[in-house]
Coordinates of C-alpha atoms and ligand atoms in Angstrom, one line a residue:
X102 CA 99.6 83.3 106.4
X103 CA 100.7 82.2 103.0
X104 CA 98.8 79.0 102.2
X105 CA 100.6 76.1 101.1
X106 CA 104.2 78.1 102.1
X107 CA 106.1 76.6 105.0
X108 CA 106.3 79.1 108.1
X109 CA 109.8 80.8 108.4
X110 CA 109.2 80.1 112.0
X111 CA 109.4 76.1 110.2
X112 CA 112.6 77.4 108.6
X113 CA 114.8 79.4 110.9
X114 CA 113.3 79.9 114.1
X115 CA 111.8 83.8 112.9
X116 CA 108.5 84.9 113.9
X117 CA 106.0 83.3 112.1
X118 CA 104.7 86.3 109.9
X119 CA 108.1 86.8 108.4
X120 CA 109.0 84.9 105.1
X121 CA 111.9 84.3 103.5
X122 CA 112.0 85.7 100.2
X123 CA 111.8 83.0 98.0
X124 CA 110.1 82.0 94.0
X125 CA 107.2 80.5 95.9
X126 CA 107.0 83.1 98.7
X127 CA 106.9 86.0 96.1
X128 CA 104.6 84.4 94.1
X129 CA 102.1 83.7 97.3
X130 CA 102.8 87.1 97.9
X131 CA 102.2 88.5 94.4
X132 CA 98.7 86.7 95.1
X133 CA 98.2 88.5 98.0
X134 CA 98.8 92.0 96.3
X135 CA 96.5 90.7 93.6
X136 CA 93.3 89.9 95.9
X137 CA 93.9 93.0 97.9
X138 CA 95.9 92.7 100.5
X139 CA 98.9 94.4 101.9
X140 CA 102.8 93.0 101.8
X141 CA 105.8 94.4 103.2
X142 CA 109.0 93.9 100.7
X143 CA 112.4 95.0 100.8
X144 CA 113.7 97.6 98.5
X145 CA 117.0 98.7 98.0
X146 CA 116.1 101.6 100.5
X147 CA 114.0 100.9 102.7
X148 CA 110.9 97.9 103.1
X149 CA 107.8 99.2 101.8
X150 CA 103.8 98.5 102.8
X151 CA 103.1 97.5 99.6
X152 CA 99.5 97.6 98.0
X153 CA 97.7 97.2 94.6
X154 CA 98.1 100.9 93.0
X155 CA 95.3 100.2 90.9
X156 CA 92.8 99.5 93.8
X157 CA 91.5 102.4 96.0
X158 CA 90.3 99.4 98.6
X159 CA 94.0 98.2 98.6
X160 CA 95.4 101.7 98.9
X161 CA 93.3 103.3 101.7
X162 CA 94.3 100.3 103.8
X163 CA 98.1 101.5 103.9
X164 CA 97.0 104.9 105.2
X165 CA 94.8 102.7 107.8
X166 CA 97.8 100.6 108.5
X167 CA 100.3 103.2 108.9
X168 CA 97.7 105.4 111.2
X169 CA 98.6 108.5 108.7
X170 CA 96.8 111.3 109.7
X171 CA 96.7 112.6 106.0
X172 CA 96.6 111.3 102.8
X173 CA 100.0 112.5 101.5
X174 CA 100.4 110.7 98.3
X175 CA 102.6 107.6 97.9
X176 CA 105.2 106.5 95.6
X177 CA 104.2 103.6 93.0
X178 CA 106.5 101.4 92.0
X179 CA 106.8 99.7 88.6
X180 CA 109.6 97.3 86.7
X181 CA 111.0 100.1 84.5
X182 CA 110.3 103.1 82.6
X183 CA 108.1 101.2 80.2
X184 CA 106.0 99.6 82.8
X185 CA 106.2 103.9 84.0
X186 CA 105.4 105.3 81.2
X187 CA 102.0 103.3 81.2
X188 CA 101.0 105.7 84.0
X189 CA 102.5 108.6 83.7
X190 CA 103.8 111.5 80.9
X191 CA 107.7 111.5 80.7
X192 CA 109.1 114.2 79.1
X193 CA 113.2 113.7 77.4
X194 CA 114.2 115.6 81.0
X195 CA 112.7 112.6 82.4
X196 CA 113.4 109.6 80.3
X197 CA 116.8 110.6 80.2
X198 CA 116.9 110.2 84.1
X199 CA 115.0 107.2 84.2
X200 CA 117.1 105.6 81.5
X201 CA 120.6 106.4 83.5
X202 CA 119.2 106.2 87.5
X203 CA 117.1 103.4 87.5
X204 CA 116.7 100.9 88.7
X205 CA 117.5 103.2 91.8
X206 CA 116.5 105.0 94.4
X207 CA 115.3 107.7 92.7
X208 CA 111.2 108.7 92.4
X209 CA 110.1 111.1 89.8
X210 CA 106.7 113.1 90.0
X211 CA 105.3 113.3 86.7
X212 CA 102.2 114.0 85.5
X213 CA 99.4 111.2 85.6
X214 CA 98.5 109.6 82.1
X215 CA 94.0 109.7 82.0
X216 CA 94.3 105.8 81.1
X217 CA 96.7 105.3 84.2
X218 CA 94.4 102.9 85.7
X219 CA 95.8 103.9 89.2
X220 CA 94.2 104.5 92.8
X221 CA 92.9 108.1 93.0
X222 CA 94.1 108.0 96.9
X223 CA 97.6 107.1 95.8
X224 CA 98.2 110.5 94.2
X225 CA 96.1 112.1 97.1
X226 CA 93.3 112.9 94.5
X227 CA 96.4 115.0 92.1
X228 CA 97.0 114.5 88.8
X229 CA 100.7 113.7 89.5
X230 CA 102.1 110.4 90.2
X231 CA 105.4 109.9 91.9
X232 CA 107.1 106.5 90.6
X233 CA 110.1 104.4 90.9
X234 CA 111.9 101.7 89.7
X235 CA 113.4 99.8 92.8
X236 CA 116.9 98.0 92.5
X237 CA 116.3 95.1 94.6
X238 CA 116.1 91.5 93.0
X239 CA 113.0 90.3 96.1
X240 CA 111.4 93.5 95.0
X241 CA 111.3 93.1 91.1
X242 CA 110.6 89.4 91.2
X243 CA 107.6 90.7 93.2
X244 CA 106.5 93.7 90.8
X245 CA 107.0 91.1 87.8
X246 CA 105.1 88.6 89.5
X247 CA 102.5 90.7 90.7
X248 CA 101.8 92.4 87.0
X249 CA 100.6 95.4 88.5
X250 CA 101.8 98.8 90.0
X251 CA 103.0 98.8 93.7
X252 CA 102.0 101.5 95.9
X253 CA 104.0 101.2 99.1
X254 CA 105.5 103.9 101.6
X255 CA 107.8 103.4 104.0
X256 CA 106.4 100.3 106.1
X257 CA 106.1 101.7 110.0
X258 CA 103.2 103.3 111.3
X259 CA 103.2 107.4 110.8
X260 CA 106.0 108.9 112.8
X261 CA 107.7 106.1 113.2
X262 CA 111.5 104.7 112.0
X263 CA 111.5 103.4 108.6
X264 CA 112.4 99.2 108.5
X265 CA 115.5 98.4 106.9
X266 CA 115.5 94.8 108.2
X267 CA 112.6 92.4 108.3
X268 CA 112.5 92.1 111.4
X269 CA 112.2 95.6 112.4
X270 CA 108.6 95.5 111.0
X271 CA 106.6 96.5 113.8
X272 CA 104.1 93.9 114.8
X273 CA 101.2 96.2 115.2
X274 CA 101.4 96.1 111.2
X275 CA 100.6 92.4 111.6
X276 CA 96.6 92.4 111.0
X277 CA 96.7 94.7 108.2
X278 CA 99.6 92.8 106.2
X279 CA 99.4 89.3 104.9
X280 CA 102.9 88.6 104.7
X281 CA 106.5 90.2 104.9
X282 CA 109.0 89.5 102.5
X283 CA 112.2 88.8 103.8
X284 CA 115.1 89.9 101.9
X285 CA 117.7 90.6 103.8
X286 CA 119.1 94.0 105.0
X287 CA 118.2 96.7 102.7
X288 CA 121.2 98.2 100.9
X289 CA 120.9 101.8 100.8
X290 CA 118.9 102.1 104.3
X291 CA 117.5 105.5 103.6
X292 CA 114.5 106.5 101.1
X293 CA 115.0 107.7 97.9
X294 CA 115.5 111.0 96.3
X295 CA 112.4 112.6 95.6
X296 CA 112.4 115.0 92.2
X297 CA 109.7 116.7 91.1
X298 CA 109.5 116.9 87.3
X299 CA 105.8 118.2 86.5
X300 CA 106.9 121.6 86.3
X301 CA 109.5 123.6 84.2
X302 CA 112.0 123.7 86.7
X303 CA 113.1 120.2 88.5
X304 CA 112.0 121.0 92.3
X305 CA 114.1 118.5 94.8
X306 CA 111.1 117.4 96.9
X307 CA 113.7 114.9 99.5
X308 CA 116.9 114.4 99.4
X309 CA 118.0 110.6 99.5
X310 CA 119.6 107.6 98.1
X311 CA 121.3 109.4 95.3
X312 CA 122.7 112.3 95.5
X313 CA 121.7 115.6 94.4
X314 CA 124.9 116.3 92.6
X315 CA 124.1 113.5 90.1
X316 CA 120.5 114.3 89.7
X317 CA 122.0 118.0 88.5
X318 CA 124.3 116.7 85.9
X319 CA 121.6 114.9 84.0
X320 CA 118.4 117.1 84.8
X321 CA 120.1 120.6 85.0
X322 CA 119.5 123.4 88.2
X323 CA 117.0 121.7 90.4
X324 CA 115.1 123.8 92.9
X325 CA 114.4 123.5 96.8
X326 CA 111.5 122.4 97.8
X327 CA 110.1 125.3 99.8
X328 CA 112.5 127.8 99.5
X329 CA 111.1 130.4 96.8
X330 CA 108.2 129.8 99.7
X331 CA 107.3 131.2 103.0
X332 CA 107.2 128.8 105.3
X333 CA 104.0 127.6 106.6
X334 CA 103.1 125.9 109.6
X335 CA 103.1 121.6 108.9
X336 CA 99.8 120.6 107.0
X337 CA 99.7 123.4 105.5
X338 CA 100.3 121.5 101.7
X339 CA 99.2 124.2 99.2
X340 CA 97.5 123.7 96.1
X341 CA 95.4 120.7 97.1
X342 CA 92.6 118.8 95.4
X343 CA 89.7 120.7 95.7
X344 CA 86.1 120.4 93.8
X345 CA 85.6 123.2 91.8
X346 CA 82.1 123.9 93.6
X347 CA 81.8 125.0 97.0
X348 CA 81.8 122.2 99.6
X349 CA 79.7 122.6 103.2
X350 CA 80.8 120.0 105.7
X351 CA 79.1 118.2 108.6
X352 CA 75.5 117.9 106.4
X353 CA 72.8 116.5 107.9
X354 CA 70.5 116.9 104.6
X355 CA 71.2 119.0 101.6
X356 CA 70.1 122.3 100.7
X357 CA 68.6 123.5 97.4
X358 CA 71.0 123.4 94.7
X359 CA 73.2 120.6 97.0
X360 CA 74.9 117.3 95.8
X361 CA 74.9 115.4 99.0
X362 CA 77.7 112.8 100.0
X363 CA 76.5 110.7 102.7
X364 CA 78.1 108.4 105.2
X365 CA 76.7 105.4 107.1
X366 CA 73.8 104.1 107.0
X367 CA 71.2 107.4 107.7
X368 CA 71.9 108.8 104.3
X369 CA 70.0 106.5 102.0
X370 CA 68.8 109.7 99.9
X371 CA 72.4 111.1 99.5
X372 CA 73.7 111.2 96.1
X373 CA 76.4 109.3 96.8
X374 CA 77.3 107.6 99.8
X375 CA 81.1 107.2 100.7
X376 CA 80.2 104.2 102.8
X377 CA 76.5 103.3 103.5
X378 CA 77.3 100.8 106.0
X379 CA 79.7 103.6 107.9
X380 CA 83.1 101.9 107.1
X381 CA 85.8 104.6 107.4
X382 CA 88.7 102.6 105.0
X383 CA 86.1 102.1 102.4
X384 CA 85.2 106.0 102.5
X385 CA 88.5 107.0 102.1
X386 CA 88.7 104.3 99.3
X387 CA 85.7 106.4 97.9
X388 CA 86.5 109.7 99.0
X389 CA 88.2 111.2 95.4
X390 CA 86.5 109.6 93.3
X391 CA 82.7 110.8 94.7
X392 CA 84.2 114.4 95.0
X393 CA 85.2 114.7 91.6
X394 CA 81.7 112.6 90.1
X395 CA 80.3 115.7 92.3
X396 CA 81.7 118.6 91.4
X397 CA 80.7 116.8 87.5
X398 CA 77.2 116.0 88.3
X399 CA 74.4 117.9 86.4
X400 CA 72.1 119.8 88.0
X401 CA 73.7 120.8 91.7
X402 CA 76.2 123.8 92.3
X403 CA 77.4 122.8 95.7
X404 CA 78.4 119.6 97.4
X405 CA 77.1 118.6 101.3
X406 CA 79.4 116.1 102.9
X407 CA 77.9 114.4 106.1
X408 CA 80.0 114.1 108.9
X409 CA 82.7 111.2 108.9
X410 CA 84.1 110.3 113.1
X411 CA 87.1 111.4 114.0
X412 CA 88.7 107.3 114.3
X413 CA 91.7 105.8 112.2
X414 CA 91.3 107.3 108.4
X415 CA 88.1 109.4 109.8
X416 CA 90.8 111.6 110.6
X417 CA 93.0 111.8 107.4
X418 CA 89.1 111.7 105.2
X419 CA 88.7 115.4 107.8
X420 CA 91.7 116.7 106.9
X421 CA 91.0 116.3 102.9
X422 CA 87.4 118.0 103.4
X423 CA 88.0 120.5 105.2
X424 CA 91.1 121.7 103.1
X425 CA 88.9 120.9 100.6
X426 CA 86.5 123.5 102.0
X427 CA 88.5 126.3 102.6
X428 CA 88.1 129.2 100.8
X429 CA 90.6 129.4 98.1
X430 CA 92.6 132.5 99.4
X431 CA 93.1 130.7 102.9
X432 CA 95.4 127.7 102.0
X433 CA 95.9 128.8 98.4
X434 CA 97.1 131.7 98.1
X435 CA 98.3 133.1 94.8
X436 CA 96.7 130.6 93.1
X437 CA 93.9 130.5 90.9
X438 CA 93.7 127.6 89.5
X439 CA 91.9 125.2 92.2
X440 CA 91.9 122.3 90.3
X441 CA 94.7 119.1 91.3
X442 CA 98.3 120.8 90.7
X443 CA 101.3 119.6 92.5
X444 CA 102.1 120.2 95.9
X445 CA 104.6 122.0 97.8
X446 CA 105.9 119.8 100.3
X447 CA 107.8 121.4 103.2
X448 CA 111.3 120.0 103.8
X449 CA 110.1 118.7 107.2
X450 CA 107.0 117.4 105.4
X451 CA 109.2 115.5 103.3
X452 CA 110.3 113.1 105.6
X453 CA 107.4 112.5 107.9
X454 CA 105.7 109.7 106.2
Ligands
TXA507 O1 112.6 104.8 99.2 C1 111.5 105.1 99.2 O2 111.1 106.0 98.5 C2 110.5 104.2 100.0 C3 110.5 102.8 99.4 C4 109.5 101.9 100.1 O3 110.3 102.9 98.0 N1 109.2 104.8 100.0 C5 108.9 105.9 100.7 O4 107.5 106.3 100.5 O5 109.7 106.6 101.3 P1 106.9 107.4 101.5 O6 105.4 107.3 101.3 O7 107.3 107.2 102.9 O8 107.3 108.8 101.0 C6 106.7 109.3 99.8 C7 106.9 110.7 99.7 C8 106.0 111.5 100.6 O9 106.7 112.6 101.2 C9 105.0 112.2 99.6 O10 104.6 113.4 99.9 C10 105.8 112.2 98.3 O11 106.6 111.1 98.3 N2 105.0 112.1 97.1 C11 104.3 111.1 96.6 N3 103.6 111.4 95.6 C12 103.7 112.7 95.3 C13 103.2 113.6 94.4 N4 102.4 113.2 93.4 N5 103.6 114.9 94.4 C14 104.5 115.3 95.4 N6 105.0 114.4 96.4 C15 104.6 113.2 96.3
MG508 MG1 108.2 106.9 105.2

């Protein structure tokens, strides 16, 4: 679907989709990224879905693509830590293990910079950003061509086996992508380490392509993930994006002192409208960013949401309100601060992606 790009199928028999990474296939596909679209890639660890982290349009179509039922954030990948350090705050802890570890599979959450320019959806509506440096020649041609921040998770749909080989890209991705990149097996074959660095204490969020070990001896003790935590049952990610004022779901109208966020088409008078002609990928797109111009908006002390169908992100866009919604005490207990923090992720959260 690259135009002007000879099929693989033209070059070596392989389904038609599939492209050998090449200067003038990356740079089709850097066009691709650019105008929106998605493009699988190989990284050292495992092929990603990639999209334009700077686009919430781009963004929310990975979590359609994928079928995710939630919008746990992604990772965004960049050149290096200068391109990183454009979008989020590195402390020495962190330069230091960018400056050794990367390229690499290692992704650090950090803080988001305010002139970031990223997706709101790709941090899940927090005001961390995990990000990462991949060391895989297909994959940096593409983030140099491209000039922007990728976004890209693991590319199978949710619950599924992550690709380490072209060809394992499952072909139920094939309308939502525009092209995969073809390069080769991936070298690591497992997804990187995950360390959380927006706190005092380095929390290991997944273990993966590097070892813990050498994280350690450059970062110092690094906590478990979850275990100075009760467990909870899955989904239950505390410390959430939630609007300051209280949130009513399933409006039809909205009451006296009520900001109302409409979807489709009968909610002309809403304040905002997360899609007025009822499209689910563009309200998730939305979703974030009209809560938080909400819970800002003169003049209201509550937000209305109208109801959103339970089909393809419809689910993941009811998940967000409704922990959203909850009283603060009920999925956030212990803390008071309700505005974005970092999440806990669960060790068997970690993986499912
Ligand atoms: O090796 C990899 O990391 C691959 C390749 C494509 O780079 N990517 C990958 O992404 O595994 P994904 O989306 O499958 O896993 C991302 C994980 C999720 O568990 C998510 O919860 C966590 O990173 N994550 C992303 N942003 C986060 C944040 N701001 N705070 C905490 N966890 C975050
Ligand atoms: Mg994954």
């Amino acid at each position: 679907m690259i135009d002007g790009v000879p099929a693989a199928a033209a070059i070596n028999g392989a389904d038609a989709w599939i492209r050998k990474a090449s200067p003038a296939t990356i740079a089709a596909a850097a066009g691709l990224l650019r105008a929106g679209r998605l493009v699988v890639f190989p990284t050292e660890t495992v092929y990603g879905l990639g999209a334009d982290a700077t686009s919430e349009e781009a963004v929310a179509q990975i979590f359609a693509a994928k079928r995710r039922p939630q919008f746990n954030p992604l990772i965004v990948h960049v050149t290096g830590l200068d391109a990183a350090e454009r979008i989020a705050v590195f402390d020495p802890r962190a330069r230091r293990l960018a400056e050794r570890l990367w390229p690499g599979p290692l992704t650090l959450v950090l803080p988001r910079r305010s002139d970031c320019g990223l997706s709101l959806l790709v941090s899940a509506g927090l005001d961390t950003v995990a990000v990462r440096a991949p060391d895989n020649a297909t994959a940096r041609s593409l983030l140099d061509a491209c000039e922007r921040p990728i976004a890209a998770p693991s590319a199978n749909i949710s619950g599924g086996i992550s690709p380490t080989m072209a060809a394992d890209v499952e072909p139920e991705l094939r309308n939502a992508v525009g092209c995969v990149l073809d390069g080769g097996a991936c070298r690591i074959g497992i997804e990187s380490t995950i360390l959380d660095l927006s706190g005092a204490t380095p929390v290991l969020l997944r273990p993966g392509g590097i070892a813990r070990e050498e994280v350690q001896a450059l970062a110092g003790p690094i906590a478990l993930a979850g275990s100075d935590a009760p467990v909870r049952a899955p989904g239950m990610l505390r410390r959430h994006y939630a609007p300051h004022r209280p949130l009513r779901l399933d409006a039809s109208d909205a009451r006296p002192g009520e900001a109302l966020l409409g979807f489709g088409p009968g909610f002309r008078d809403a304040a905002l409208n997360l899609s007025p002609s009822g499209d689910v990928v563009e309200a998730a797109s939305n979703l974030f960013a009209m809560l938080r111009a909400l819970d800002r908006a003169p003049g209201f002390a509550a937000i209305a949401v109208a109801p959103v169908p339970a089909q393809g992100l419809g689910i993941a866009i009811a998940d967000r309100l409704r922990r959203a919604a909850a009283p603060a005490d009920v999925l956030d207990e212990g803390n008071d601060d309700r505005g974005p923090a970092a999440p806990c992720i669960l060790p068997d959260q970690a993986f499912d992606a």
